[in-house]
Amino acid sequence: MCPPAMALTNDDEFQKGVKHLFENGVSKLPNKYILPVSDRPKVDKEHPNAAKSSLKLPVIDFGELQGPNRSQVLNSLSSACEEYGLFQVVNHGIPIEAIRSMIDVSTRFFGLPYEERAKYMSSDMTSPVRYGTSLNQRKDSVFCWRDFLKLVCHPLSDVLPHWPSCPMDFKEVAATYARETKWLFIRITEAILESLGLWGATTEEKTEEDDEILKQFHDGSQLMVVNCFPPCPEPDLTLGMPPHSDYGFLTLLLQDEVEGLQIQYKGKWITVEPMPNSFVVNVGDHLEIFSNGRYKSVLHRVFVNPAKPRLSVASLHSLPFNSMVGPSPKLIDQVNPRRYKDTDFATFLEYISSCEPKKKNFLESRKLT
Ligand code: OGA
Ligand code: NI
């Protein structure tokens, strides 16, 4: 006998996430996921490809950055962070094998039976591993079409025992991937600090203070979020992730070959076309604050599609969990007064658990008027 048609309209069923709905053959988008008309990804009927404008988003060649053209590449990096809050990095030095394995093991994790994935469900925001759906499944009035696995990555040896033990190679692959992205984050951060005039290019130019900032990042926080976006029956009515900015310093995002990520640029949504073997680097709120507003955290969202499952891995990096983030004193002067209050993670967590994170609201609350 067929299960009763009511089964999928029970609210508890949505707590199990969208992979579960998809596997149960949902053919119509449940109301729980339907966004108000103004929040839907607008599809312009006359210009269906409007988001795919010819706009070329900045691409940074990491190999060039480490070579004799460093200063030119630093200029491009700086303009990318000022204008878009985002760039793609190619030739980044992370072995392709580490990337492929991470996508592969994540796909296999989401392919496990629901009960196996559900072992990692937790409402504790500070848990070293957390499986869930939407953004905040206890609070969101409208759910977004996304399941996730969050992994705290620092200190790795402390958190590793808590990470999923199934698939069997998960811990090893994800730990390798975490180490590689941390390495790339540090290299990119050196470049960013240098582009802000806060880190000397040569040993003679470096001060102890410069090294101190970088040391903090070495010991900084890292959170990996594996996002799973199954095909969606009515993608025009919902989103995989609503518009938001990432809270950290930088996010290194790996997207598979299925498009979905869009950034807001001059009031328009622009699709970040997947580029094989590249990372999308997002400026987060902490870098906007740290740079005293010179670099902008990027507002982005994810749209879904009816045919192809999509997977992405975001690696969010910042200062240590307990430290304060404020504008660098060297970037404050008479012409550029301090623009943001100091902030810490605790304040951020309090903020997101008390209200739905919308757009760049948290950052707005940190602005000095
Ligand atoms: C995120 C995010 C984008 C994507 O995880 O914060 O914005 O393409 N992901 O999955
Ligand atoms: Ni994001």
mmCIF file of C-alpha atoms and ligand atoms in Angstrom:
data_model
loop_
_atom_site.group_PDB
_atom_site.id
_atom_site.type_symbol
_atom_site.label_atom_id
_atom_site.label_comp_id
_atom_site.label_asym_id
_atom_site.label_seq_id
_atom_site.Cartn_x
_atom_site.Cartn_y
_atom_site.Cartn_z
ATOM 1 C CA MET A 1 0.000 0.000 0.000
ATOM 2 C CA CYS A 2 1.180 3.511 -0.731
ATOM 3 C CA PRO A 3 2.061 5.648 2.292
ATOM 4 C CA PRO A 4 -0.643 8.197 3.069
ATOM 5 C CA ALA A 5 -0.292 11.369 0.995
ATOM 6 C CA MET A 6 -0.210 13.345 4.244
ATOM 7 C CA ALA A 7 3.175 11.957 5.225
ATOM 8 C CA LEU A 8 5.172 14.767 3.696
ATOM 9 C CA THR A 9 3.010 17.591 4.959
ATOM 10 C CA ASN A 10 3.833 16.974 8.589
ATOM 11 C CA ASP A 11 6.248 19.694 9.789
ATOM 12 C CA ASP A 12 8.509 17.090 11.429
ATOM 13 C CA GLU A 13 9.173 15.728 8.019
ATOM 14 C CA PHE A 14 10.882 19.002 7.040
ATOM 15 C CA GLN A 15 13.274 18.638 9.958
ATOM 16 C CA LYS A 16 14.741 15.666 8.121
ATOM 17 C CA GLY A 17 15.894 17.921 5.345
ATOM 18 C CA VAL A 18 15.591 18.262 1.603
ATOM 19 C CA LYS A 19 17.615 15.186 0.646
ATOM 20 C CA HIS A 20 14.987 13.193 2.519
ATOM 21 C CA LEU A 21 12.146 14.990 0.702
ATOM 22 C CA PHE A 22 13.834 14.431 -2.632
ATOM 23 C CA GLU A 23 14.369 10.735 -1.920
ATOM 24 C CA ASN A 24 10.681 10.469 -1.121
ATOM 25 C CA GLY A 25 9.868 11.707 -4.584
ATOM 26 C CA VAL A 26 8.459 15.118 -3.711
ATOM 27 C CA SER A 27 6.985 16.518 -6.932
ATOM 28 C CA LYS A 28 5.589 19.810 -5.712
ATOM 29 C CA LEU A 29 7.398 22.306 -3.520
ATOM 30 C CA PRO A 30 5.886 22.165 -0.004
ATOM 31 C CA ASN A 31 4.635 25.516 1.317
ATOM 32 C CA LYS A 32 7.349 25.466 3.962
ATOM 33 C CA TYR A 33 9.877 26.354 1.221
ATOM 34 C CA ILE A 34 7.885 28.919 -0.717
ATOM 35 C CA LEU A 35 9.411 32.371 -0.391
ATOM 36 C CA PRO A 36 7.360 35.571 -0.531
ATOM 37 C CA VAL A 37 7.272 36.796 -4.145
ATOM 38 C CA SER A 38 9.755 39.619 -3.457
ATOM 39 C CA ASP A 39 12.396 37.185 -2.129
ATOM 40 C CA ARG A 40 12.241 34.685 -4.982
ATOM 41 C CA PRO A 41 15.070 34.382 -7.471
ATOM 42 C CA LYS A 42 13.615 36.522 -10.199
ATOM 43 C CA VAL A 43 13.656 34.878 -13.548
ATOM 44 C CA ASP A 44 13.344 37.504 -16.161
ATOM 45 C CA LYS A 45 11.078 35.860 -18.751
ATOM 46 C CA GLU A 46 12.363 38.075 -21.558
ATOM 47 C CA HIS A 47 16.002 37.755 -20.594
ATOM 48 C CA PRO A 48 16.298 34.348 -18.972
ATOM 49 C CA ASN A 49 20.064 34.676 -19.004
ATOM 50 C CA ALA A 50 20.164 38.107 -17.421
ATOM 51 C CA ALA A 51 22.179 36.796 -14.484
ATOM 52 C CA LYS A 52 24.676 35.318 -16.902
ATOM 53 C CA SER A 53 25.784 38.721 -18.030
ATOM 54 C CA SER A 54 29.070 38.995 -19.839
ATOM 55 C CA LEU A 55 30.544 40.424 -16.652
ATOM 56 C CA LYS A 56 33.854 38.782 -15.955
ATOM 57 C CA LEU A 57 34.449 38.202 -12.274
ATOM 58 C CA PRO A 58 38.064 38.627 -11.139
ATOM 59 C CA VAL A 59 40.382 35.628 -11.366
ATOM 60 C CA ILE A 60 43.664 35.530 -9.468
ATOM 61 C CA ASP A 61 46.460 33.256 -10.600
ATOM 62 C CA PHE A 62 48.041 32.088 -7.368
ATOM 63 C CA GLY A 63 51.227 30.979 -9.158
ATOM 64 C CA GLU A 64 51.684 34.507 -10.514
ATOM 65 C CA LEU A 65 51.064 35.936 -7.060
ATOM 66 C CA GLN A 66 53.995 33.929 -5.691
ATOM 67 C CA GLY A 67 56.236 34.972 -8.605
ATOM 68 C CA PRO A 68 57.963 38.138 -9.892
ATOM 69 C CA ASN A 69 54.645 39.812 -10.789
ATOM 70 C CA ARG A 70 53.434 39.791 -7.201
ATOM 71 C CA SER A 71 52.883 43.542 -6.995
ATOM 72 C CA GLN A 72 50.650 43.637 -10.096
ATOM 73 C CA VAL A 73 48.671 40.655 -8.841
ATOM 74 C CA LEU A 74 48.320 42.349 -5.449
ATOM 75 C CA ASN A 75 46.752 45.328 -7.200
ATOM 76 C CA SER A 76 44.205 43.065 -8.909
ATOM 77 C CA LEU A 77 43.544 41.327 -5.607
ATOM 78 C CA SER A 78 42.994 44.639 -3.912
ATOM 79 C CA SER A 79 40.552 45.885 -6.593
ATOM 80 C CA ALA A 80 38.673 42.576 -6.491
ATOM 81 C CA CYS A 81 38.180 42.860 -2.712
ATOM 82 C CA GLU A 82 37.154 46.505 -2.952
ATOM 83 C CA GLU A 83 34.781 46.190 -5.859
ATOM 84 C CA TYR A 84 33.305 42.686 -5.666
ATOM 85 C CA GLY A 85 34.311 41.247 -2.282
ATOM 86 C CA LEU A 86 35.102 38.110 -4.230
ATOM 87 C CA PHE A 87 37.579 36.531 -6.616
ATOM 88 C CA GLN A 88 38.301 33.099 -8.017
ATOM 89 C CA VAL A 89 41.720 31.618 -7.508
ATOM 90 C CA VAL A 90 43.337 29.257 -10.004
ATOM 91 C CA ASN A 91 46.695 27.520 -10.043
ATOM 92 C CA HIS A 92 46.373 27.484 -6.263
ATOM 93 C CA GLY A 93 48.740 24.666 -5.385
ATOM 94 C CA ILE A 94 46.200 22.369 -3.702
ATOM 95 C CA PRO A 95 46.499 18.915 -5.301
ATOM 96 C CA ILE A 96 43.513 18.165 -7.506
ATOM 97 C CA GLU A 97 43.305 14.778 -5.851
ATOM 98 C CA ALA A 98 42.561 16.383 -2.456
ATOM 99 C CA ILE A 99 39.740 18.361 -4.074
ATOM 100 C CA ARG A 100 38.231 15.433 -5.976
ATOM 101 C CA SER A 101 38.367 13.221 -2.900
ATOM 102 C CA MET A 102 36.613 15.845 -0.784
ATOM 103 C CA ILE A 103 33.745 16.178 -3.277
ATOM 104 C CA ASP A 104 33.587 12.405 -3.606
ATOM 105 C CA VAL A 105 33.533 11.581 0.103
ATOM 106 C CA SER A 106 30.989 14.355 0.769
ATOM 107 C CA THR A 107 28.740 12.975 -1.964
ATOM 108 C CA ARG A 108 29.000 9.544 -0.372
ATOM 109 C CA PHE A 109 28.219 10.997 3.055
ATOM 110 C CA PHE A 110 25.005 12.561 1.765
ATOM 111 C CA GLY A 111 24.247 9.274 0.005
ATOM 112 C CA LEU A 112 24.101 7.434 3.354
ATOM 113 C CA PRO A 113 20.702 6.438 4.734
ATOM 114 C CA TYR A 114 18.999 9.282 6.587
ATOM 115 C CA GLU A 115 19.427 7.548 9.977
ATOM 116 C CA GLU A 116 23.188 7.480 9.538
ATOM 117 C CA ARG A 117 23.369 11.196 8.662
ATOM 118 C CA ALA A 118 20.944 12.071 11.464
ATOM 119 C CA LYS A 119 23.397 10.799 14.095
ATOM 120 C CA TYR A 120 25.169 14.129 13.704
ATOM 121 C CA MET A 121 22.118 16.336 14.126
ATOM 122 C CA SER A 122 22.525 18.775 16.981
ATOM 123 C CA SER A 123 21.018 22.060 18.029
ATOM 124 C CA ASP A 124 24.209 22.974 19.869
ATOM 125 C CA MET A 125 25.806 25.710 17.771
ATOM 126 C CA THR A 126 29.244 24.940 19.237
ATOM 127 C CA SER A 127 29.216 21.208 18.566
ATOM 128 C CA PRO A 128 32.316 20.024 16.607
ATOM 129 C CA VAL A 129 30.046 18.375 14.047
ATOM 130 C CA ARG A 130 26.533 19.364 13.123
ATOM 131 C CA TYR A 131 24.213 17.969 10.480
ATOM 132 C CA GLY A 132 21.092 19.891 9.599
ATOM 133 C CA THR A 133 18.899 21.597 7.071
ATOM 134 C CA SER A 134 17.953 25.155 6.032
ATOM 135 C CA LEU A 135 19.885 27.810 7.998
ATOM 136 C CA ASN A 136 18.401 27.469 11.450
ATOM 137 C CA GLN A 137 15.827 24.699 11.333
ATOM 138 C CA ARG A 138 14.388 25.549 14.763
ATOM 139 C CA LYS A 139 13.771 29.177 13.837
ATOM 140 C CA ASP A 140 13.398 29.720 10.093
ATOM 141 C CA SER A 141 9.813 30.482 9.143
ATOM 142 C CA VAL A 142 10.515 29.599 5.512
ATOM 143 C CA PHE A 143 13.063 26.845 4.939
ATOM 144 C CA CYS A 144 15.719 26.993 2.266
ATOM 145 C CA TRP A 145 16.450 24.050 -0.025
ATOM 146 C CA ARG A 146 19.716 22.930 1.534
ATOM 147 C CA ASP A 147 21.102 20.292 3.871
ATOM 148 C CA PHE A 148 24.506 20.736 5.490
ATOM 149 C CA LEU A 149 27.242 19.120 7.483
ATOM 150 C CA LYS A 150 29.320 21.539 9.568
ATOM 151 C CA LEU A 151 32.720 20.545 10.840
ATOM 152 C CA VAL A 152 34.762 22.570 13.300
ATOM 153 C CA CYS A 153 38.378 22.150 12.121
ATOM 154 C CA HIS A 154 40.493 23.719 14.812
ATOM 155 C CA PRO A 155 42.308 22.301 16.677
ATOM 156 C CA LEU A 156 42.127 19.384 14.308
ATOM 157 C CA SER A 157 43.367 16.705 16.695
ATOM 158 C CA ASP A 158 40.663 17.635 19.234
ATOM 159 C CA VAL A 159 37.749 17.643 16.813
ATOM 160 C CA LEU A 160 38.665 14.770 14.549
ATOM 161 C CA PRO A 161 37.358 12.022 16.868
ATOM 162 C CA HIS A 162 33.897 13.644 16.664
ATOM 163 C CA TRP A 163 33.738 13.776 12.855
ATOM 164 C CA PRO A 164 31.701 11.169 10.979
ATOM 165 C CA SER A 165 33.266 7.710 10.939
ATOM 166 C CA CYS A 166 31.126 6.662 7.998
ATOM 167 C CA PRO A 167 32.090 6.643 5.104
ATOM 168 C CA MET A 168 35.218 5.044 6.511
ATOM 169 C CA ASP A 169 37.609 7.377 4.717
ATOM 170 C CA PHE A 170 35.662 10.525 5.630
ATOM 171 C CA LYS A 171 37.888 11.723 8.494
ATOM 172 C CA GLU A 172 41.103 11.240 6.589
ATOM 173 C CA VAL A 173 39.931 12.918 3.390
ATOM 174 C CA ALA A 174 38.219 15.823 5.160
ATOM 175 C CA ALA A 175 41.217 16.381 7.477
ATOM 176 C CA THR A 176 43.595 16.514 4.511
ATOM 177 C CA TYR A 177 41.269 18.913 2.745
ATOM 178 C CA ALA A 178 41.011 21.079 5.887
ATOM 179 C CA ARG A 179 44.812 21.286 6.171
ATOM 180 C CA GLU A 180 45.197 22.177 2.496
ATOM 181 C CA THR A 181 42.587 24.932 2.578
ATOM 182 C CA LYS A 182 44.109 26.307 5.785
ATOM 183 C CA TRP A 183 47.464 26.519 4.021
ATOM 184 C CA LEU A 184 45.906 28.350 1.063
ATOM 185 C CA PHE A 185 44.002 30.649 3.420
ATOM 186 C CA ILE A 186 47.266 31.652 5.117
ATOM 187 C CA ARG A 187 48.985 32.366 1.775
ATOM 188 C CA ILE A 188 46.023 34.445 0.575
ATOM 189 C CA THR A 189 45.847 36.256 3.900
ATOM 190 C CA GLU A 190 49.526 37.209 3.617
ATOM 191 C CA ALA A 191 48.715 38.715 0.238
ATOM 192 C CA ILE A 192 45.661 40.508 1.593
ATOM 193 C CA LEU A 193 47.578 41.966 4.529
ATOM 194 C CA GLU A 194 50.320 43.042 2.148
ATOM 195 C CA SER A 195 47.783 44.669 -0.162
ATOM 196 C CA LEU A 196 46.471 46.633 2.827
ATOM 197 C CA GLY A 197 50.020 47.738 3.673
ATOM 198 C CA LEU A 198 50.005 45.643 6.850
ATOM 199 C CA TRP A 199 52.543 43.012 6.005
ATOM 200 C CA GLY A 200 55.993 43.503 4.511
ATOM 201 C CA ALA A 201 56.836 41.676 1.310
ATOM 202 C CA THR A 202 60.459 41.083 2.281
ATOM 203 C CA THR A 203 61.985 39.966 5.563
ATOM 204 C CA GLU A 204 63.530 43.436 6.074
ATOM 205 C CA GLU A 205 60.165 45.128 5.703
ATOM 206 C CA LYS A 206 58.425 42.890 8.218
ATOM 207 C CA THR A 207 57.912 44.063 11.767
ATOM 208 C CA GLU A 208 57.149 41.937 14.799
ATOM 209 C CA GLU A 209 53.659 43.380 14.814
ATOM 210 C CA ASP A 210 53.112 42.132 11.254
ATOM 211 C CA ASP A 211 54.139 38.634 12.225
ATOM 212 C CA GLU A 212 51.846 38.813 15.237
ATOM 213 C CA ILE A 213 48.704 39.239 13.093
ATOM 214 C CA LEU A 214 49.670 36.318 10.937
ATOM 215 C CA LYS A 215 50.401 34.170 13.981
ATOM 216 C CA GLN A 216 46.868 34.783 15.146
ATOM 217 C CA PHE A 217 45.525 33.522 11.847
ATOM 218 C CA HIS A 218 47.711 30.419 12.043
ATOM 219 C CA ASP A 219 45.961 29.661 15.288
ATOM 220 C CA GLY A 220 42.638 30.950 13.969
ATOM 221 C CA SER A 221 39.230 29.368 13.676
ATOM 222 C CA GLN A 222 38.235 27.201 10.737
ATOM 223 C CA LEU A 223 34.799 25.820 10.010
ATOM 224 C CA MET A 224 33.945 23.633 7.041
ATOM 225 C CA VAL A 225 30.411 23.510 5.724
ATOM 226 C CA VAL A 226 29.483 20.852 3.209
ATOM 227 C CA ASN A 227 26.308 21.990 1.437
ATOM 228 C CA CYS A 228 24.007 19.594 -0.373
ATOM 229 C CA PHE A 229 21.363 20.955 -2.762
ATOM 230 C CA PRO A 230 19.242 18.157 -4.249
ATOM 231 C CA PRO A 231 17.194 18.831 -7.385
ATOM 232 C CA CYS A 232 14.196 20.952 -6.495
ATOM 233 C CA PRO A 233 10.736 20.510 -8.052
ATOM 234 C CA GLU A 234 9.928 24.241 -8.252
ATOM 235 C CA PRO A 235 13.239 26.115 -8.090
ATOM 236 C CA ASP A 236 11.749 29.502 -8.974
ATOM 237 C CA LEU A 237 9.840 29.628 -5.701
ATOM 238 C CA THR A 238 12.717 29.045 -3.306
ATOM 239 C CA LEU A 239 16.471 29.360 -2.740
ATOM 240 C CA GLY A 240 19.272 27.018 -1.706
ATOM 241 C CA MET A 241 20.571 29.785 0.545
ATOM 242 C CA PRO A 242 19.034 33.239 1.008
ATOM 243 C CA PRO A 243 21.163 36.392 0.563
ATOM 244 C CA HIS A 244 23.826 36.567 3.265
ATOM 245 C CA SER A 245 27.435 37.513 3.852
ATOM 246 C CA ASP A 246 29.859 35.122 5.552
ATOM 247 C CA TYR A 247 30.877 36.208 9.054
ATOM 248 C CA GLY A 248 34.574 35.241 8.990
ATOM 249 C CA PHE A 249 37.649 36.813 7.463
ATOM 250 C CA LEU A 250 37.707 34.798 4.233
ATOM 251 C CA THR A 251 35.698 31.881 2.872
ATOM 252 C CA LEU A 252 37.306 29.466 0.419
ATOM 253 C CA LEU A 253 34.439 27.907 -1.463
ATOM 254 C CA LEU A 254 34.648 24.847 -3.630
ATOM 255 C CA GLN A 255 31.659 24.399 -5.900
ATOM 256 C CA ASP A 256 31.159 21.389 -8.148
ATOM 257 C CA GLU A 257 30.355 21.878 -11.850
ATOM 258 C CA VAL A 258 26.702 22.776 -11.255
ATOM 259 C CA GLU A 259 25.985 26.491 -11.091
ATOM 260 C CA GLY A 260 24.038 27.980 -8.203
ATOM 261 C CA LEU A 261 26.153 30.652 -6.482
ATOM 262 C CA GLN A 262 25.297 34.277 -7.217
ATOM 263 C CA ILE A 263 26.716 37.483 -5.865
ATOM 264 C CA GLN A 264 25.117 40.851 -5.729
ATOM 265 C CA TYR A 265 26.957 43.403 -7.819
ATOM 266 C CA LYS A 266 25.608 46.887 -8.460
ATOM 267 C CA GLY A 267 22.157 45.739 -7.415
ATOM 268 C CA LYS A 268 22.099 42.747 -9.783
ATOM 269 C CA TRP A 269 22.538 39.048 -9.111
ATOM 270 C CA ILE A 270 25.506 37.656 -11.025
ATOM 271 C CA THR A 271 26.161 33.933 -11.333
ATOM 272 C CA VAL A 272 29.647 32.812 -10.328
ATOM 273 C CA GLU A 273 30.317 30.350 -13.126
ATOM 274 C CA PRO A 274 31.974 27.192 -11.846
ATOM 275 C CA MET A 275 35.586 26.992 -13.053
ATOM 276 C CA PRO A 276 37.208 23.572 -12.860
ATOM 277 C CA ASN A 277 39.903 23.253 -10.213
ATOM 278 C CA SER A 278 39.416 26.701 -8.714
ATOM 279 C CA PHE A 279 38.255 28.207 -5.447
ATOM 280 C CA VAL A 280 35.868 31.073 -4.940
ATOM 281 C CA VAL A 281 37.257 33.384 -2.262
ATOM 282 C CA ASN A 282 34.701 35.529 -0.428
ATOM 283 C CA VAL A 283 35.502 38.540 1.715
ATOM 284 C CA GLY A 284 33.697 37.999 5.028
ATOM 285 C CA ASP A 285 32.381 40.487 7.593
ATOM 286 C CA HIS A 286 35.510 40.205 9.757
ATOM 287 C CA LEU A 287 37.736 41.334 6.891
ATOM 288 C CA GLU A 288 35.388 44.207 6.092
ATOM 289 C CA ILE A 289 35.664 45.282 9.733
ATOM 290 C CA PHE A 290 39.418 44.637 9.945
ATOM 291 C CA SER A 291 40.056 46.668 6.778
ATOM 292 C CA ASN A 292 37.870 49.436 8.219
ATOM 293 C CA GLY A 293 35.491 49.141 5.282
ATOM 294 C CA ARG A 294 38.030 49.180 2.464
ATOM 295 C CA TYR A 295 37.292 45.579 1.493
ATOM 296 C CA LYS A 296 33.619 44.677 1.274
ATOM 297 C CA SER A 297 32.047 41.447 2.431
ATOM 298 C CA VAL A 298 30.085 40.062 -0.470
ATOM 299 C CA LEU A 299 26.332 39.498 -0.405
ATOM 300 C CA HIS A 300 25.615 36.135 -2.004
ATOM 301 C CA ARG A 301 22.893 33.525 -2.388
ATOM 302 C CA VAL A 302 22.352 30.116 -3.955
ATOM 303 C CA PHE A 303 19.665 29.193 -6.463
ATOM 304 C CA VAL A 304 18.600 25.620 -7.096
ATOM 305 C CA ASN A 305 17.586 23.714 -10.212
ATOM 306 C CA PRO A 306 15.145 20.933 -11.110
ATOM 307 C CA ALA A 307 17.613 18.480 -12.624
ATOM 308 C CA LYS A 308 21.055 18.270 -11.080
ATOM 309 C CA PRO A 309 22.143 17.766 -7.495
ATOM 310 C CA ARG A 310 24.754 20.322 -6.422
ATOM 311 C CA LEU A 311 27.431 20.095 -3.753
ATOM 312 C CA SER A 312 29.720 22.755 -2.338
ATOM 313 C CA VAL A 313 32.283 22.891 0.447
ATOM 314 C CA ALA A 314 32.802 26.213 2.201
ATOM 315 C CA SER A 315 35.835 26.657 4.409
ATOM 316 C CA LEU A 316 35.391 29.667 6.696
ATOM 317 C CA HIS A 317 38.475 31.124 8.322
ATOM 318 C CA SER A 318 39.024 33.823 10.883
ATOM 319 C CA LEU A 319 40.901 34.807 14.027
ATOM 320 C CA PRO A 320 40.759 32.539 17.091
ATOM 321 C CA PHE A 321 37.262 32.021 18.426
ATOM 322 C CA ASN A 322 37.841 34.105 21.549
ATOM 323 C CA SER A 323 39.561 37.081 20.013
ATOM 324 C CA MET A 324 38.138 40.470 19.221
ATOM 325 C CA VAL A 325 37.907 41.658 15.636
ATOM 326 C CA GLY A 326 38.205 45.372 15.052
ATOM 327 C CA PRO A 327 39.573 47.775 12.445
ATOM 328 C CA SER A 328 43.365 47.556 12.175
ATOM 329 C CA PRO A 329 44.784 50.609 14.017
ATOM 330 C CA LYS A 330 47.028 51.255 10.996
ATOM 331 C CA LEU A 331 43.955 51.789 8.831
ATOM 332 C CA ILE A 332 42.419 54.421 11.069
ATOM 333 C CA ASP A 333 43.424 58.062 10.705
ATOM 334 C CA GLN A 334 41.878 61.520 10.347
ATOM 335 C CA VAL A 335 40.708 60.879 6.809
ATOM 336 C CA ASN A 336 39.527 57.375 7.637
ATOM 337 C CA PRO A 337 37.952 57.366 11.075
ATOM 338 C CA ARG A 338 37.053 54.074 12.721
ATOM 339 C CA ARG A 339 33.916 52.780 11.018
ATOM 340 C CA TYR A 340 33.075 49.642 13.037
ATOM 341 C CA LYS A 341 32.805 48.536 16.631
ATOM 342 C CA ASP A 342 34.956 45.643 17.799
ATOM 343 C CA THR A 343 33.156 42.329 17.702
ATOM 344 C CA ASP A 344 33.645 38.711 18.682
ATOM 345 C CA PHE A 345 32.168 35.338 17.769
ATOM 346 C CA ALA A 346 30.075 35.115 20.911
ATOM 347 C CA THR A 347 28.198 38.287 19.905
ATOM 348 C CA PHE A 348 27.709 36.885 16.435
ATOM 349 C CA LEU A 349 26.378 33.547 17.663
ATOM 350 C CA GLU A 350 24.015 35.328 20.021
ATOM 351 C CA TYR A 351 22.841 37.435 17.118
ATOM 352 C CA ILE A 352 22.174 34.571 14.704
ATOM 353 C CA SER A 353 20.420 32.444 17.268
ATOM 354 C CA SER A 354 18.129 35.308 18.236
ATOM 355 C CA CYS A 355 17.029 36.397 14.762
ATOM 356 C CA GLU A 356 17.114 35.219 11.190
ATOM 357 C CA PRO A 357 20.369 36.359 9.596
ATOM 358 C CA LYS A 358 19.265 38.463 6.710
ATOM 359 C CA LYS A 359 21.503 40.141 4.216
ATOM 360 C CA LYS A 360 24.344 41.915 5.972
ATOM 361 C CA ASN A 361 22.372 42.710 9.118
ATOM 362 C CA PHE A 362 24.995 41.596 11.576
ATOM 363 C CA LEU A 363 27.627 43.765 9.972
ATOM 364 C CA GLU A 364 25.197 46.689 9.899
ATOM 365 C CA SER A 365 24.760 46.307 13.661
ATOM 366 C CA ARG A 366 28.544 46.698 14.067
ATOM 367 C CA LYS A 367 28.736 49.963 12.118
ATOM 368 C CA LEU A 368 29.456 53.230 13.864
ATOM 369 C CA THR A 369 27.216 55.948 12.562
HETATM 370 C C1 OGA B 1 27.891 29.242 2.354
HETATM 371 C C2 OGA B 1 27.628 29.602 0.947
HETATM 372 C C3 OGA B 1 27.547 28.990 -1.369
HETATM 373 C C4 OGA B 1 27.426 27.814 -2.244
HETATM 374 O O1 OGA B 1 28.016 28.035 2.651
HETATM 375 O O2 OGA B 1 27.966 30.177 3.176
HETATM 376 O O3 OGA B 1 27.409 30.734 0.683
HETATM 377 O O4 OGA B 1 27.661 27.972 -3.440
HETATM 378 N N1 OGA B 1 27.649 28.644 0.008
HETATM 379 O O5 OGA B 1 27.102 26.721 -1.768
HETATM 380 NI NI NI B 2 28.019 32.015 2.269
#
